[in-house]
PDB file of C-alpha atoms in Angstrom:
ATOM      1  CA  ILE A   1     -84.742   1.687 -13.110  1.00  0.00           C
ATOM      2  CA  VAL A   2     -81.894   3.513 -11.598  1.00  0.00           C
ATOM      3  CA  ARG A   3     -82.835   2.866  -8.046  1.00  0.00           C
ATOM      4  CA  GLU A   4     -83.641  -0.996  -8.876  1.00  0.00           C
ATOM      5  CA  ALA A   5     -80.416  -1.570 -10.356  1.00  0.00           C
ATOM      6  CA  ALA A   6     -78.722   0.193  -7.581  1.00  0.00           C
ATOM      7  CA  GLU A   7     -80.392  -1.953  -4.706  1.00  0.00           C
ATOM      8  CA  GLN A   8     -79.258  -4.547  -6.777  1.00  0.00           C
ATOM      9  CA  SER A   9     -75.774  -3.695  -7.074  1.00  0.00           C
ATOM     10  CA  ARG A  10     -75.796  -2.959  -3.433  1.00  0.00           C
ATOM     11  CA  ARG A  11     -74.698   0.210  -4.099  1.00  0.00           C
ATOM     12  CA  ALA A  12     -75.300   3.365  -1.342  1.00  0.00           C
ATOM     13  CA  LYS A  13     -75.452   6.284  -3.696  1.00  0.00           C
ATOM     14  CA  LEU A  14     -77.819   6.217  -6.788  1.00  0.00           C
ATOM     15  CA  PRO A  15     -75.917   7.797 -10.254  1.00  0.00           C
ATOM     16  CA  LYS A  16     -77.723  10.548 -11.163  1.00  0.00           C
ATOM     17  CA  LEU A  17     -80.017  10.051 -14.812  1.00  0.00           C
ATOM     18  CA  ARG A  18     -80.791  13.927 -16.111  1.00  0.00           C
ATOM     19  CA  PRO A  19     -83.596  14.726 -18.439  1.00  0.00           C
ATOM     20  CA  ALA A  20     -82.794  15.260 -21.949  1.00  0.00           C
ATOM     21  CA  MET A  21     -82.002  19.181 -22.420  1.00  0.00           C
ATOM     22  CA  LEU A  22     -80.380  20.988 -25.065  1.00  0.00           C
ATOM     23  CA  PHE A  23     -76.567  20.190 -25.743  1.00  0.00           C
ATOM     24  CA  GLU A  24     -75.122  23.626 -24.445  1.00  0.00           C
ATOM     25  CA  ALA A  25     -77.551  23.567 -21.526  1.00  0.00           C
ATOM     26  CA  ALA A  26     -75.978  20.122 -20.620  1.00  0.00           C
ATOM     27  CA  CYS A  27     -72.303  21.113 -21.047  1.00  0.00           C
ATOM     28  CA  GLU A  28     -72.895  24.153 -18.901  1.00  0.00           C
ATOM     29  CA  HIS A  29     -74.424  21.731 -15.857  1.00  0.00           C
ATOM     30  CA  ALA A  30     -72.568  19.144 -16.005  1.00  0.00           C
ATOM     31  CA  VAL A  31     -69.017  21.463 -16.212  1.00  0.00           C
ATOM     32  CA  ARG A  32     -70.246  23.199 -13.424  1.00  0.00           C
ATOM     33  CA  ARG A  33     -70.846  20.034 -11.059  1.00  0.00           C
ATOM     34  CA  SER A  34     -68.160  17.469 -12.400  1.00  0.00           C
ATOM     35  CA  GLN A  35     -65.415  16.139 -14.783  1.00  0.00           C
ATOM     36  CA  THR A  36     -67.115  15.679 -17.641  1.00  0.00           C
ATOM     37  CA  PHE A  37     -66.685  13.945 -21.000  1.00  0.00           C
ATOM     38  CA  VAL A  38     -68.406  13.675 -24.211  1.00  0.00           C
ATOM     39  CA  LEU A  39     -68.614  10.385 -25.788  1.00  0.00           C
ATOM     40  CA  TRP A  40     -67.281  10.784 -29.656  1.00  0.00           C
ATOM     41  CA  GLU A  41     -65.980   8.422 -32.072  1.00  0.00           C
ATOM     42  CA  GLY A  42     -63.802  10.846 -34.109  1.00  0.00           C
ATOM     43  CA  ARG A  43     -59.863  10.527 -34.005  1.00  0.00           C
ATOM     44  CA  ASP A  44     -59.359  13.494 -32.036  1.00  0.00           C
ATOM     45  CA  ALA A  45     -61.139  11.655 -28.968  1.00  0.00           C
ATOM     46  CA  ARG A  46     -58.549   9.973 -26.263  1.00  0.00           C
ATOM     47  CA  SER A  47     -59.529   6.987 -24.740  1.00  0.00           C
ATOM     48  CA  LEU A  48     -61.883   7.195 -22.106  1.00  0.00           C
ATOM     49  CA  ARG A  49     -59.981   4.126 -20.066  1.00  0.00           C
ATOM     50  CA  MET A  50     -56.446   6.974 -20.659  1.00  0.00           C
ATOM     51  CA  LEU A  51     -59.117   9.858 -19.254  1.00  0.00           C
ATOM     52  CA  LEU A  52     -60.206   8.179 -16.827  1.00  0.00           C
ATOM     53  CA  ARG A  53     -56.806   7.175 -14.945  1.00  0.00           C
ATOM     54  CA  GLU A  54     -55.792  10.451 -15.176  1.00  0.00           C
ATOM     55  CA  ARG A  55     -58.758  11.657 -13.520  1.00  0.00           C
ATOM     56  CA  MET A  56     -58.251   9.007 -10.816  1.00  0.00           C
ATOM     57  CA  ALA A  57     -54.600   9.780 -10.549  1.00  0.00           C
ATOM     58  CA  SER A  58     -55.408  13.427  -9.523  1.00  0.00           C
ATOM     59  CA  VAL A  59     -58.115  12.457  -6.695  1.00  0.00           C
ATOM     60  CA  PRO A  60     -57.245  10.766  -3.155  1.00  0.00           C
ATOM     61  CA  GLU A  61     -57.453   6.729  -3.521  1.00  0.00           C
ATOM     62  CA  GLN A  62     -61.046   5.688  -2.615  1.00  0.00           C
ATOM     63  CA  ALA A  63     -62.347   9.152  -2.806  1.00  0.00           C
ATOM     64  CA  ALA A  64     -65.477   9.857  -4.504  1.00  0.00           C
ATOM     65  CA  PHE A  65     -65.693  11.973  -7.488  1.00  0.00           C
ATOM     66  CA  SER A  66     -68.671  13.084  -9.702  1.00  0.00           C
ATOM     67  CA  LEU A  67     -68.165  12.213 -12.978  1.00  0.00           C
ATOM     68  CA  SER A  68     -70.758  13.666 -15.865  1.00  0.00           C
ATOM     69  CA  LEU A  69     -70.929  11.607 -19.240  1.00  0.00           C
ATOM     70  CA  LEU A  70     -72.676  13.365 -22.249  1.00  0.00           C
ATOM     71  CA  SER A  71     -73.731  10.657 -24.914  1.00  0.00           C
ATOM     72  CA  GLY A  72     -75.152  11.272 -28.194  1.00  0.00           C
ATOM     73  CA  PRO A  73     -78.168  10.373 -30.728  1.00  0.00           C
ATOM     74  CA  GLU A  74     -77.657   7.741 -33.274  1.00  0.00           C
ATOM     75  CA  GLY A  75     -75.546   9.459 -35.872  1.00  0.00           C
ATOM     76  CA  GLY A  76     -73.344  11.349 -33.678  1.00  0.00           C
ATOM     77  CA  PHE A  77     -72.701  14.802 -32.389  1.00  0.00           C
ATOM     78  CA  THR A  78     -72.830  17.662 -35.155  1.00  0.00           C
ATOM     79  CA  PRO A  79     -69.782  19.795 -35.822  1.00  0.00           C
ATOM     80  CA  ASP A  80     -71.390  22.606 -33.736  1.00  0.00           C
ATOM     81  CA  GLU A  81     -72.133  20.688 -30.566  1.00  0.00           C
ATOM     82  CA  LEU A  82     -68.336  19.405 -30.492  1.00  0.00           C
ATOM     83  CA  ALA A  83     -67.293  22.968 -30.860  1.00  0.00           C
ATOM     84  CA  THR A  84     -69.541  23.515 -27.686  1.00  0.00           C
ATOM     85  CA  ALA A  85     -67.772  20.957 -25.712  1.00  0.00           C
ATOM     86  CA  THR A  86     -64.630  21.942 -26.752  1.00  0.00           C
ATOM     87  CA  MET A  87     -65.813  25.600 -25.737  1.00  0.00           C
ATOM     88  CA  HIS A  88     -66.994  24.388 -22.407  1.00  0.00           C
ATOM     89  CA  ARG A  89     -63.006  22.530 -22.235  1.00  0.00           C
ATOM     90  CA  ILE A  90     -65.074  19.415 -21.935  1.00  0.00           C
ATOM     91  CA  ALA A  91     -62.766  16.407 -23.074  1.00  0.00           C
ATOM     92  CA  LEU A  92     -63.858  14.126 -26.217  1.00  0.00           C
ATOM     93  CA  ALA A  93     -63.451  10.443 -24.753  1.00  0.00           C
ATOM     94  CA  SER A  94     -63.669   7.460 -27.130  1.00  0.00           C
ATOM     95  CA  LEU A  95     -64.800   3.806 -26.384  1.00  0.00           C
ATOM     96  CA  GLY A  96     -62.376   2.220 -28.890  1.00  0.00           C
ATOM     97  CA  PRO A  97     -62.775   1.653 -32.502  1.00  0.00           C
ATOM     98  CA  ARG A  98     -66.247   0.631 -32.577  1.00  0.00           C
ATOM     99  CA  ILE A  99     -69.655   2.739 -33.480  1.00  0.00           C
ATOM    100  CA  MET A 100     -71.895   1.778 -30.719  1.00  0.00           C
ATOM    101  CA  ARG A 101     -75.677   2.222 -30.835  1.00  0.00           C
ATOM    102  CA  ALA A 102     -76.731   5.372 -28.963  1.00  0.00           C
ATOM    103  CA  GLU A 103     -78.667   3.192 -26.437  1.00  0.00           C
ATOM    104  CA  THR A 104     -75.527   0.822 -25.738  1.00  0.00           C
ATOM    105  CA  ALA A 105     -72.732   3.511 -25.586  1.00  0.00           C
ATOM    106  CA  PRO A 106     -73.868   5.005 -22.132  1.00  0.00           C
ATOM    107  CA  ILE A 107     -73.971   1.596 -20.900  1.00  0.00           C
ATOM    108  CA  ALA A 108     -70.843   0.695 -22.039  1.00  0.00           C
ATOM    109  CA  ALA A 109     -69.234   4.018 -21.062  1.00  0.00           C
ATOM    110  CA  ALA A 110     -70.452   3.462 -16.994  1.00  0.00           C
ATOM    111  CA  ALA A 111     -69.614  -0.081 -16.917  1.00  0.00           C
ATOM    112  CA  ALA A 112     -66.020   1.577 -18.375  1.00  0.00           C
ATOM    113  CA  VAL A 113     -65.797   3.878 -15.416  1.00  0.00           C
ATOM    114  CA  LEU A 114     -67.154   1.421 -12.970  1.00  0.00           C
ATOM    115  CA  PHE A 115     -64.025  -1.146 -14.218  1.00  0.00           C
ATOM    116  CA  GLU A 116     -61.576   1.310 -13.636  1.00  0.00           C
ATOM    117  CA  HIS A 117     -62.925   3.162 -10.410  1.00  0.00           C
ATOM    118  CA  GLY A 118     -62.125  -0.527  -9.218  1.00  0.00           C
ATOM    119  CA  ASP A 119     -65.862  -1.462  -8.596  1.00  0.00           C
ATOM    120  CA  LEU A 120     -65.918  -4.649 -11.097  1.00  0.00           C
ATOM    121  CA  ASP A 121     -62.977  -6.176 -10.202  1.00  0.00           C
TER     122      ASP A 121
END
């Protein structure tokens, strides 16, 4: 699906979709390779839009950058998982005031990343 969607949208680089893994392992894997955000609906989360704008301001214009988004299950992340993310210095990112389904939150987040990066003008 990822390959077909990338071909349809004429993307040169495929987004990487990783297999399911334990949350701590996902945090460790992601922070070694990229800027990482955990999608979370809590009050302590900052706007994904603002986090992306800050991130993009820190890299040269049109430069490629790596970004990992960790999206949780129905019901959200546990307090222990949020503590693990915080321990790994992963920012908590909000998609706004709406609670989304586990299936749609990553799609909305990916669209937000593309929009902020200028791929959906």
